[in-house]
PDB file of C-alpha atoms in Angstrom:
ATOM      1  CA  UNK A   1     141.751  92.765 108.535  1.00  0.00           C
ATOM      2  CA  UNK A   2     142.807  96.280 107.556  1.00  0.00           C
ATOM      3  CA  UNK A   3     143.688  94.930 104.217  1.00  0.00           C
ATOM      4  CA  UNK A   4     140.435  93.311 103.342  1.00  0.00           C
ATOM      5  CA  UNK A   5     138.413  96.092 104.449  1.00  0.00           C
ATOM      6  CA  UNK A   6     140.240  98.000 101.725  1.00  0.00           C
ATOM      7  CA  UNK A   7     139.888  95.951  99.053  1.00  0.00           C
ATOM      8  CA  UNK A   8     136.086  96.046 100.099  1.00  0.00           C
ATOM      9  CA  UNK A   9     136.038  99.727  99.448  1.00  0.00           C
ATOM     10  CA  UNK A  10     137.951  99.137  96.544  1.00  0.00           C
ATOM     11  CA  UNK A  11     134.970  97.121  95.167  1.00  0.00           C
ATOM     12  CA  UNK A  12     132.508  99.329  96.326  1.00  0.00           C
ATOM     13  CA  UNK A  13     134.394 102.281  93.862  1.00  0.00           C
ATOM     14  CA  UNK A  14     134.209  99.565  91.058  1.00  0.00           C
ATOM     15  CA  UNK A  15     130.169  98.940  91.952  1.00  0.00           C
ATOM     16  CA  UNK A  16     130.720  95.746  93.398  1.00  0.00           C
ATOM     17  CA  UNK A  17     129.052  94.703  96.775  1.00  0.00           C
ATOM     18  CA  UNK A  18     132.163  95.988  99.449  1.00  0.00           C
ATOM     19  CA  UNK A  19     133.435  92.586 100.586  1.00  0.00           C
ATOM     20  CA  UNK A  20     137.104  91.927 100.860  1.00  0.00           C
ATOM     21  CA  UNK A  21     139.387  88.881 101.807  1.00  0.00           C
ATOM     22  CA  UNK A  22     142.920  88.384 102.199  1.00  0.00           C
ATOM     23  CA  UNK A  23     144.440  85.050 102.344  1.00  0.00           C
ATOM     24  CA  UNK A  24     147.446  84.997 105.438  1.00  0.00           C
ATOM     25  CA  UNK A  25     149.816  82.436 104.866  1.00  0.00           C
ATOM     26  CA  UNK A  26     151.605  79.938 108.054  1.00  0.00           C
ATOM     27  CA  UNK A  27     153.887  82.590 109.114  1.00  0.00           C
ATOM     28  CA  UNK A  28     151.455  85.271 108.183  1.00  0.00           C
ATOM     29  CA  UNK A  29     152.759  86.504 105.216  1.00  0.00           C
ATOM     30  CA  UNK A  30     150.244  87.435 102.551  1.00  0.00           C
ATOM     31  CA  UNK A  31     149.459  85.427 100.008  1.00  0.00           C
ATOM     32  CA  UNK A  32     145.755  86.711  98.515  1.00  0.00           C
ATOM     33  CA  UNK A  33     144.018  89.947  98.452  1.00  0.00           C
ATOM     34  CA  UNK A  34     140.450  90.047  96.799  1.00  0.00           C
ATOM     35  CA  UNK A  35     137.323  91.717  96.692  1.00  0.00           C
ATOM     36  CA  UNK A  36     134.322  90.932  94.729  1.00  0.00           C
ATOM     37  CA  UNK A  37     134.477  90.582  91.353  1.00  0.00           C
ATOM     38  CA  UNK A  38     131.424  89.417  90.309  1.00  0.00           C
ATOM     39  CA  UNK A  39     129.973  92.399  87.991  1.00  0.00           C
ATOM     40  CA  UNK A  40     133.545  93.039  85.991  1.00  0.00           C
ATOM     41  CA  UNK A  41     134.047  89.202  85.522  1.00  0.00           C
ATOM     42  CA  UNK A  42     130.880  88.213  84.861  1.00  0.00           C
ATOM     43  CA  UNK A  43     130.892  85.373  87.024  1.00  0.00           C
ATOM     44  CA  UNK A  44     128.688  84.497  89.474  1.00  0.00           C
ATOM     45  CA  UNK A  45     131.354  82.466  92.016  1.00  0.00           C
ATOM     46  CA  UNK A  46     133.878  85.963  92.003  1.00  0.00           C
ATOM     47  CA  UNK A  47     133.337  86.527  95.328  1.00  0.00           C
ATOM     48  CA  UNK A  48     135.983  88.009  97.438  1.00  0.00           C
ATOM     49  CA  UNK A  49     136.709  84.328  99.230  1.00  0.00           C
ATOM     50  CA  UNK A  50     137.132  82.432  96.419  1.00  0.00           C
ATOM     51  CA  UNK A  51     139.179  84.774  94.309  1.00  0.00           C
ATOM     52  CA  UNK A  52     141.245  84.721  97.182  1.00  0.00           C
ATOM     53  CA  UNK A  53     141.817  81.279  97.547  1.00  0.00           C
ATOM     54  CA  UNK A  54     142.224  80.816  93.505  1.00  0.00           C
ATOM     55  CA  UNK A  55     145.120  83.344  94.223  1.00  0.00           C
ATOM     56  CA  UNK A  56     146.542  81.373  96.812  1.00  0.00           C
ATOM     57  CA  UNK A  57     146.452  78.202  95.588  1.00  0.00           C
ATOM     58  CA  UNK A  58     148.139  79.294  92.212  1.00  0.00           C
ATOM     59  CA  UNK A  59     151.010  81.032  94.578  1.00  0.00           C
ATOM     60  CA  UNK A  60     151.228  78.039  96.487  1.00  0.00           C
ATOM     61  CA  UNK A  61     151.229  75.352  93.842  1.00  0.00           C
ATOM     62  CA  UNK A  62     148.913  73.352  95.301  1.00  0.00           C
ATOM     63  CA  UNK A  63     144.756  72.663  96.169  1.00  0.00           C
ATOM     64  CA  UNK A  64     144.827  72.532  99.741  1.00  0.00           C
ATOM     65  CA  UNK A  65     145.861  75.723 102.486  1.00  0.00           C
ATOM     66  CA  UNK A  66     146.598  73.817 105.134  1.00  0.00           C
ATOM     67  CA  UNK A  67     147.680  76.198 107.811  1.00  0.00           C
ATOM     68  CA  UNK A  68     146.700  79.354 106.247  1.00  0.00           C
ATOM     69  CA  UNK A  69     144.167  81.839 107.480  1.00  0.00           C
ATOM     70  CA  UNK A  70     141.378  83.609 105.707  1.00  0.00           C
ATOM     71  CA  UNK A  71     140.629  87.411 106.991  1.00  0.00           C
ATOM     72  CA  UNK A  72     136.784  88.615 105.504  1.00  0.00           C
ATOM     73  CA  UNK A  73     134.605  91.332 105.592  1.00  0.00           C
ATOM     74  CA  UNK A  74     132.048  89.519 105.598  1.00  0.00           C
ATOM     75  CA  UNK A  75     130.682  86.190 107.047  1.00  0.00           C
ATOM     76  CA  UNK A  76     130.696  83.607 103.916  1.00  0.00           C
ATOM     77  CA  UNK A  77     127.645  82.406 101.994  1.00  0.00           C
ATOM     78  CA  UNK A  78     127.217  78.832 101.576  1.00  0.00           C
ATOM     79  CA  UNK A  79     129.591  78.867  98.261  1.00  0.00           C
ATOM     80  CA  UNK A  80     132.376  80.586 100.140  1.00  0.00           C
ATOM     81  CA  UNK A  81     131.948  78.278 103.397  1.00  0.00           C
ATOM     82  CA  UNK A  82     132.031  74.938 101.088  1.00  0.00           C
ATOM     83  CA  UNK A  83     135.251  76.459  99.057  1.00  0.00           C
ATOM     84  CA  UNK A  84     136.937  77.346 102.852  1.00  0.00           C
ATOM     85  CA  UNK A  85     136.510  73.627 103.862  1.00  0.00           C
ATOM     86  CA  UNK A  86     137.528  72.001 100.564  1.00  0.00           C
ATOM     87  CA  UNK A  87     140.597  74.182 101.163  1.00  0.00           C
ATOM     88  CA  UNK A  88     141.287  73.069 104.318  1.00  0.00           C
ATOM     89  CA  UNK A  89     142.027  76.757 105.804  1.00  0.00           C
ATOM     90  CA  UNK A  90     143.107  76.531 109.312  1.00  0.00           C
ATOM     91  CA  UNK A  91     141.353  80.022 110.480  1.00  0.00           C
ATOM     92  CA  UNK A  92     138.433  82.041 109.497  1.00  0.00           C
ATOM     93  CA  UNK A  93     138.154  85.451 110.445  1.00  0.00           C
ATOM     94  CA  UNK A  94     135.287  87.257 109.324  1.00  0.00           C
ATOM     95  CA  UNK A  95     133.954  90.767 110.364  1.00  0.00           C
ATOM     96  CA  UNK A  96     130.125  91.498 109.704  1.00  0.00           C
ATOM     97  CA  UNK A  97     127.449  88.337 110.108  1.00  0.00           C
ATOM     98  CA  UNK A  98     125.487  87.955 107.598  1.00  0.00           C
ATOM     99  CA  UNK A  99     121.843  86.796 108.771  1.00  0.00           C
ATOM    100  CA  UNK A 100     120.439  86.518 105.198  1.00  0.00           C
ATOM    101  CA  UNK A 101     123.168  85.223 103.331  1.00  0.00           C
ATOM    102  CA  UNK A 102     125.418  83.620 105.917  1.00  0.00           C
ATOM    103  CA  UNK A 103     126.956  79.936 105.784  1.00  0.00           C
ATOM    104  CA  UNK A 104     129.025  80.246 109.301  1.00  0.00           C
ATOM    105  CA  UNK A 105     126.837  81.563 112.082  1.00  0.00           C
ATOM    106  CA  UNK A 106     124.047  81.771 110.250  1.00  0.00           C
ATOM    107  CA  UNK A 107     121.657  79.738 107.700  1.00  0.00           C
ATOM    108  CA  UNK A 108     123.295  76.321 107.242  1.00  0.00           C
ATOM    109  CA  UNK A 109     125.628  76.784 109.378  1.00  0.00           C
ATOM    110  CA  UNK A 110     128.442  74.834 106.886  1.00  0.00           C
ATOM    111  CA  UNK A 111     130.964  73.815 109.548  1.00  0.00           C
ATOM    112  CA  UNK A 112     128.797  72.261 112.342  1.00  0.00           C
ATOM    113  CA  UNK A 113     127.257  69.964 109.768  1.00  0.00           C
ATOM    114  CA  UNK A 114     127.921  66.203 110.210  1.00  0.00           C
ATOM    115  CA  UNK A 115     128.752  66.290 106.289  1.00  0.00           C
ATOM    116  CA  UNK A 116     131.248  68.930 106.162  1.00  0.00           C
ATOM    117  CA  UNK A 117     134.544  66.752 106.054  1.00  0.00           C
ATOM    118  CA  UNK A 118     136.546  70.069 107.479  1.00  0.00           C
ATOM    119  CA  UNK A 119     135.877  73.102 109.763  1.00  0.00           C
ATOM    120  CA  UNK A 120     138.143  75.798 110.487  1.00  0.00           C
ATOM    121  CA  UNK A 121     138.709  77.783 113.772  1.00  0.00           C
ATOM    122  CA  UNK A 122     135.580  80.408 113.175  1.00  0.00           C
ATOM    123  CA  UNK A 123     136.272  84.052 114.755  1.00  0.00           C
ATOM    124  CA  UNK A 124     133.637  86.041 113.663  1.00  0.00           C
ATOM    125  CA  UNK A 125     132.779  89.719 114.572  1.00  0.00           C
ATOM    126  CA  UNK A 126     136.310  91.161 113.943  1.00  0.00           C
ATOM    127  CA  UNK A 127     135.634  95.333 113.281  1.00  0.00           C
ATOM    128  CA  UNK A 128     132.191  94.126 112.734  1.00  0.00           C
ATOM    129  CA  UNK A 129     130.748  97.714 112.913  1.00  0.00           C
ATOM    130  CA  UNK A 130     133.066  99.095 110.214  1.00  0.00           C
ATOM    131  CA  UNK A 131     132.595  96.151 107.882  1.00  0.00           C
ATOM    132  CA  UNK A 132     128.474  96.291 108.167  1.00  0.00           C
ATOM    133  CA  UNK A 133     128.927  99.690 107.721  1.00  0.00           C
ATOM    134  CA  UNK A 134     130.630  99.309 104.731  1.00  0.00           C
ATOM    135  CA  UNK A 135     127.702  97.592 103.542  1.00  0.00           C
ATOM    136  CA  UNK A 136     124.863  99.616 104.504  1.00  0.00           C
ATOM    137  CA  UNK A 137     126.347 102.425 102.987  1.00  0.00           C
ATOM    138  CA  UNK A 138     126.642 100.808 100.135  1.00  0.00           C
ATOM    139  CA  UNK A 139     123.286  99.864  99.964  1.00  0.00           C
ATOM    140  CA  UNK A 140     121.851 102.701 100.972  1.00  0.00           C
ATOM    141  CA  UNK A 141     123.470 104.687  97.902  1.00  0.00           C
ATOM    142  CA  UNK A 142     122.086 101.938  95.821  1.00  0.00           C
ATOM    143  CA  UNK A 143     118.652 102.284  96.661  1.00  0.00           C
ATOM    144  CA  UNK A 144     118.632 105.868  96.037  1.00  0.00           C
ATOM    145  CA  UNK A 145     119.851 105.817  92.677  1.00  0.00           C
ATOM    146  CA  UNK A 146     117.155 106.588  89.702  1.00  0.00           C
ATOM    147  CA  UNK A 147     116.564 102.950  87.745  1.00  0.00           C
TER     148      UNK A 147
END
């Protein structure tokens, strides 16, 4: 997790919102790390998650990640939760829940859904104050700046 939280401050210096993932192989090598890229790619699905899995799946050679493990800052949005199924990750580990935005826990709640053809093991809350903290300073700089 110590990895993902600093790609999220690595995205944070680069103005993105601070959410980082790394992508753990079966023997727990690492495979991914990414953080937001939305704002410098111009692209609306550069989130942390699925640059990560892009990354993965190129290393790997192939569309599926069975028996690999995603570690992020942040619990997924709906997106994220829909690419992490279609992947077929075995674990998710996320850190801070995301009651607005969240797919997991929260909102649609992707994986207990009759439809969803694959759910990972879900283990949220991991350093969950240091990864919502990540974010509400963040945040918090952003609504002070002059528009």
């Amino acid at each position: 997790m110590q990895l993902a939280i600093d790609a999220a401050k690595a995205a944070a210096e680069h103005g993105e919102v601070p959410v980082g993932a790394v992508l753990a192989g079966p023997k727990g090598e690492v495979l991914a790390v990414a953080q937001n890229q939305m704002r410098r790619q111009k692209d609306a699905t550069a989130h942390a998650e699925i640059v990560a899995i892009r990354q993965a799946c190129a290393k790997l050679g192939k569309e599926r990640l069975l028996e690999c493990d995603l570690y992020v800052t942040l619990e997924p949005c709906p997106m994220c939760a829909g690419a992490i199924a279609h992947a077929r990750l075995r674990r998710l580990y996320y850190g801070a829940g995301d009651i607005k935005g969240g797919a997991v826990d929260h909102g649609v709640a992707l994986f207990a859904q009759d439809t969803c053809h694959h759910a990972p093991e879900v283990i949220g809350g991991l350093r969950e104050g240091e990864c919502a903290d990540l974010l509400t300073a963040f945040f918090a700089l952003r609504r002070n700046e002059p528009s």
